[in-house]
Amino acid sequence: WQDMPLTEAAQTVQVSAYPDAYAQWEQQAADIVAHHWNS
């Protein structure tokens, strides 16, 4: 999973009917984590 694209890893776990839906939130999620991780 560490070498997989985030959306592929999420789809492997979630098995969403809309596998591409994760991609739209990837950057926002990364920004939020980075902001709080480095606080």
PDB file of C-alpha atoms in Angstrom:
ATOM      1  CA  TRP A   1       0.000   0.000   0.000  1.00  0.00           C
ATOM      2  CA  GLN A   2       2.886   2.378   0.624  1.00  0.00           C
ATOM      3  CA  ASP A   3       3.885   2.303  -3.035  1.00  0.00           C
ATOM      4  CA  MET A   4       0.323   2.576  -4.361  1.00  0.00           C
ATOM      5  CA  PRO A   5      -1.340   5.805  -5.423  1.00  0.00           C
ATOM      6  CA  LEU A   6      -3.608   6.994  -2.604  1.00  0.00           C
ATOM      7  CA  THR A   7      -6.760   6.610  -4.674  1.00  0.00           C
ATOM      8  CA  GLU A   8      -5.856   3.015  -5.585  1.00  0.00           C
ATOM      9  CA  ALA A   9      -5.174   2.099  -1.952  1.00  0.00           C
ATOM     10  CA  ALA A  10      -8.450   3.685  -0.842  1.00  0.00           C
ATOM     11  CA  GLN A  11     -10.386   1.852  -3.540  1.00  0.00           C
ATOM     12  CA  THR A  12      -8.785  -1.457  -2.570  1.00  0.00           C
ATOM     13  CA  VAL A  13     -10.104  -1.010   0.977  1.00  0.00           C
ATOM     14  CA  GLN A  14     -13.393   0.795   0.372  1.00  0.00           C
ATOM     15  CA  VAL A  15     -14.457  -0.818  -2.933  1.00  0.00           C
ATOM     16  CA  SER A  16     -16.435   2.283  -3.854  1.00  0.00           C
ATOM     17  CA  ALA A  17     -18.859   2.373  -6.741  1.00  0.00           C
ATOM     18  CA  TYR A  18     -17.117   5.651  -7.623  1.00  0.00           C
ATOM     19  CA  PRO A  19     -13.390   4.863  -7.348  1.00  0.00           C
ATOM     20  CA  ASP A  20     -12.288   8.165  -8.868  1.00  0.00           C
ATOM     21  CA  ALA A  21     -14.163  10.181  -6.241  1.00  0.00           C
ATOM     22  CA  TYR A  22     -11.241   9.952  -3.803  1.00  0.00           C
ATOM     23  CA  ALA A  23      -8.920  11.881  -6.100  1.00  0.00           C
ATOM     24  CA  GLN A  24     -10.845  15.149  -5.789  1.00  0.00           C
ATOM     25  CA  TRP A  25     -10.056  15.314  -2.052  1.00  0.00           C
ATOM     26  CA  GLU A  26      -6.469  14.065  -2.092  1.00  0.00           C
ATOM     27  CA  GLN A  27      -4.706  17.442  -2.166  1.00  0.00           C
ATOM     28  CA  GLN A  28      -7.032  19.037   0.391  1.00  0.00           C
ATOM     29  CA  ALA A  29      -6.508  16.102   2.750  1.00  0.00           C
ATOM     30  CA  ALA A  30      -2.731  16.257   2.291  1.00  0.00           C
ATOM     31  CA  ASP A  31      -2.748  19.996   3.011  1.00  0.00           C
ATOM     32  CA  ILE A  32      -4.803  19.547   6.194  1.00  0.00           C
ATOM     33  CA  VAL A  33      -2.559  16.756   7.461  1.00  0.00           C
ATOM     34  CA  ALA A  34       0.588  18.741   6.662  1.00  0.00           C
ATOM     35  CA  HIS A  35      -0.779  21.811   8.431  1.00  0.00           C
ATOM     36  CA  HIS A  36      -1.627  19.945  11.623  1.00  0.00           C
ATOM     37  CA  TRP A  37       1.323  17.549  11.531  1.00  0.00           C
ATOM     38  CA  ASN A  38       3.790  20.423  11.426  1.00  0.00           C
ATOM     39  CA  SER A  39       2.008  22.600  14.001  1.00  0.00           C
TER      40      SER A  39
END
